[in-house]
């Protein structure tokens, strides 16, 4: 087994809000082997973007990284000097930010925005070399080299997304964090963009953290799936096990809420709301919505435990149960 | 140049011509809507004021009546007015009869343009830079302390600030001349000494304008910058590993600047009216002073001519901003 390329240990990210610290990422740990594809899903507000930006140490006020380590090839990004950190960004770990539609500076031609990325890391490059490289990068994501001379508003949504991916992969990073790269695109373009991302990943052999809402899209892409709930990584495991035999009640409900090919399956949705991040319950954060919750869940926080190699879950049902017990139909919301 | 850009430029130019046309026409109509006969009133006033000047009242009166062409139909007067304009004939001054208004304006215009454009641009750029730094998370405490001070300066009424500066630098320290555009004894030549003299006279008025305006620009820029820094392209720029300086200027300032330029265009009007105050306080030989003296003396054609020039200057400046804008923001070229 190869050493992990990315090893995240007990990462804590907090937003300092007037109501108190909001723990948006809470003791999250996972690791990624070179070339591995991790899909991260969770409801809106579960902390996916917060974690993705923290992986590049791009967290901005009122957010701050309150603890943990992000080991990239053995080096902790969180303790690097600003200069060393800048050298690491893009070269070793790259981000395709959420809202890549707006990730390009509207008043600069694409060429300048690709150029400055390369020059920031390889200042001695000649103009001709860079132009050749830009043409190559654009072709690789399925764009014509001439696109470099356009302004962002002259590109379609899908083209912008590809352009951002071209920039993110311009220095062949070892890890790519892609935050909902397909949101705001229509279904056809979504598929194309995902295929492009897949091809890039194979070509570069980079590890990818793909963030998304859509279990279907993620399942098609990822080797490993992680589920976030209220800032915690509640379950992570191989994609087949996660779909076929999820351990965490929340994962189960997420999968059940998938429309899927099987139309007979009722679109349930998960009743209730995630807990406020400034006032998390003492026990399991999912307890108020969990159909299987029992006394212990409300008093004691379940910690991640490995139930099978590479599969870990934070739930009190384990290790007593070998697999997830049958779940009663989700409680209906109490009528007001 | 793309076809869109050309069509944009043509449209702007047409707008510019329209503005000029309206300004000139209004300038024609308004004096004719005033009650009474301005020539008679003015001359009567001059006589009773007993300025001691020996002038041939009849000649002056005839000159003005011929100018007005009061016997002709309004339409003809209007055409004549345009014809005069094209010959740069703006009439003659009452107070300095028979000096042509166009000559007086030509003498005053360079002073105003030099003083105000320098001061406004300095204030605009320094203020915008400081505002940008103020919003930038990496800026030191020095910047954070500086800007509130600037705001206080902006809050002081302009004439107090100007008097304070004159007192400190001209009266107390005696470093700089208190007023005027150039030493009264100096013979104007295109040499270094004249240049230095002019600059020395310009420093205090420029300083007063800059200090008075910098806080305004800083505040506007800060709020623009705060919203720009929240944009995804800033995050992505940082994710690319760019240096903070590059992100600050090319992704932050560069974008936050655009609305500032619009604000600058809108403020050019205030610059023009501000000119009167500054020039009168510093006895500066520009258009503002000329207008002030003309209004006090009801020097009719001078007022009309200066106002026309001020409006035209404003229109030209707005047009220039319109021309620069698409270079800065490609999204505008539509
Ligand atoms: N600037 C901020 N100030 C305060 N709280 C914030 C801030 N940004 C995010 N949060 C909070 O942190 C939590 C996680 O937000 P985050 O954007 O990481 O969620 P997400 O999982 O990416 O959601 P989505 O799927 O909608 O993108 C949310 O509850 C949000 O309210
Ligand atoms: S710990 Fe309890 S409440 Fe939390 S998911 Fe497991 S069973 Fe449900
Ligand atoms: Mg998000």
Short mmCIF file of N, CA, C and O in Angstrom, two decimals, chain B residues 6 11 55-56 72 74 109 111 118-119 124 145 154 159 162 174 179 183 203 205 211-212 235 242 259 262 267 330:
data_model
loop_
_atom_site.label_atom_id
_atom_site.label_comp_id
_atom_site.label_asym_id
_atom_site.label_seq_id
_atom_site.Cartn_x
_atom_site.Cartn_y
_atom_site.Cartn_z
N UNK B 6 -16.66 49.64 -32.04
CA UNK B 6 -16.84 50.81 -32.91
C UNK B 6 -18.24 51.40 -32.74
O UNK B 6 -18.40 52.61 -32.60
N UNK B 11 -21.76 55.60 -30.72
CA UNK B 11 -22.91 56.01 -29.90
C UNK B 11 -22.50 57.04 -28.86
O UNK B 11 -23.20 58.02 -28.62
N UNK B 55 -15.65 105.57 -20.32
CA UNK B 55 -15.98 104.80 -21.51
C UNK B 55 -17.19 105.41 -22.19
O UNK B 55 -18.02 106.06 -21.57
N UNK B 56 -17.22 105.16 -23.47
CA UNK B 56 -18.28 105.72 -24.28
C UNK B 56 -19.51 104.84 -24.15
O UNK B 56 -19.60 103.78 -24.76
N UNK B 72 -33.75 91.34 -34.82
CA UNK B 72 -33.91 90.17 -35.69
C UNK B 72 -34.80 89.11 -35.04
O UNK B 72 -34.93 89.07 -33.82
N UNK B 74 -35.90 85.54 -33.52
CA UNK B 74 -35.17 84.67 -32.58
C UNK B 74 -34.37 83.61 -33.32
O UNK B 74 -33.23 83.28 -32.97
N UNK B 109 -8.23 79.45 -18.65
CA UNK B 109 -8.50 78.01 -18.75
C UNK B 109 -7.31 77.11 -18.37
O UNK B 109 -7.47 76.18 -17.58
N UNK B 111 -4.89 77.51 -16.37
CA UNK B 111 -4.66 77.49 -14.92
C UNK B 111 -5.63 76.53 -14.24
O UNK B 111 -5.23 75.70 -13.42
N UNK B 118 -4.82 68.00 -11.94
CA UNK B 118 -3.76 67.43 -11.11
C UNK B 118 -4.30 67.05 -9.74
O UNK B 118 -4.12 65.92 -9.27
N UNK B 119 -4.99 67.99 -9.12
CA UNK B 119 -5.47 67.74 -7.76
C UNK B 119 -6.47 66.59 -7.73
O UNK B 119 -6.39 65.71 -6.86
N UNK B 124 -7.83 61.20 -6.32
CA UNK B 124 -8.51 59.99 -6.77
C UNK B 124 -7.62 58.76 -6.62
O UNK B 124 -8.02 57.74 -6.05
N UNK B 145 -4.99 53.26 10.60
CA UNK B 145 -5.03 54.49 11.38
C UNK B 145 -5.15 55.70 10.45
O UNK B 145 -5.76 56.70 10.79
N UNK B 154 -11.74 65.27 5.49
CA UNK B 154 -12.81 65.50 4.52
C UNK B 154 -14.02 66.16 5.16
O UNK B 154 -14.80 66.82 4.49
N UNK B 159 -13.28 75.57 3.20
CA UNK B 159 -12.59 76.86 3.33
C UNK B 159 -11.76 76.91 4.61
O UNK B 159 -10.69 77.50 4.65
N UNK B 162 -8.58 75.09 3.93
CA UNK B 162 -7.71 75.91 3.08
C UNK B 162 -7.04 77.01 3.90
O UNK B 162 -5.83 77.22 3.81
N UNK B 174 6.16 79.94 6.33
CA UNK B 174 6.62 80.74 5.19
C UNK B 174 7.34 79.90 4.14
O UNK B 174 8.33 80.32 3.54
N UNK B 179 -1.06 82.78 -2.03
CA UNK B 179 -2.11 82.93 -3.03
C UNK B 179 -1.51 83.24 -4.38
O UNK B 179 -0.30 83.46 -4.51
N UNK B 183 4.22 84.29 -9.09
CA UNK B 183 4.63 85.54 -8.43
C UNK B 183 4.28 86.73 -9.32
O UNK B 183 4.44 86.66 -10.54
N UNK B 203 0.92 74.24 -5.00
CA UNK B 203 0.96 73.19 -3.97
C UNK B 203 -0.16 73.34 -2.94
O UNK B 203 -0.88 72.38 -2.67
N UNK B 205 -3.18 75.03 -2.98
CA UNK B 205 -4.53 74.68 -3.46
C UNK B 205 -4.68 73.20 -3.77
O UNK B 205 -5.71 72.59 -3.42
N UNK B 211 -6.50 66.78 0.21
CA UNK B 211 -6.84 66.40 1.58
C UNK B 211 -8.35 66.36 1.77
O UNK B 211 -8.88 65.52 2.47
N UNK B 212 -9.04 67.29 1.12
CA UNK B 212 -10.48 67.33 1.27
C UNK B 212 -11.18 66.16 0.59
O UNK B 212 -12.25 65.76 0.99
N UNK B 235 -10.65 34.17 -4.64
CA UNK B 235 -10.27 32.88 -4.06
C UNK B 235 -9.46 32.07 -5.06
O UNK B 235 -8.43 31.49 -4.73
N UNK B 242 -0.73 32.90 -6.61
CA UNK B 242 -0.22 34.22 -6.98
C UNK B 242 0.25 34.96 -5.73
O UNK B 242 -0.23 34.72 -4.63
N UNK B 259 -16.20 50.85 -10.69
CA UNK B 259 -17.26 51.74 -10.22
C UNK B 259 -16.70 53.09 -9.76
O UNK B 259 -17.39 54.11 -9.84
N UNK B 262 -16.69 55.46 -12.61
CA UNK B 262 -18.02 56.02 -12.83
C UNK B 262 -18.26 57.14 -11.83
O UNK B 262 -18.76 58.21 -12.19
N UNK B 267 -18.50 62.89 -10.47
CA UNK B 267 -18.01 63.94 -9.60
C UNK B 267 -17.34 65.08 -10.33
O UNK B 267 -16.99 66.08 -9.72
N UNK B 330 -14.05 45.08 -20.38
CA UNK B 330 -14.45 44.56 -21.68
C UNK B 330 -15.95 44.30 -21.77
O UNK B 330 -16.50 44.26 -22.86
#
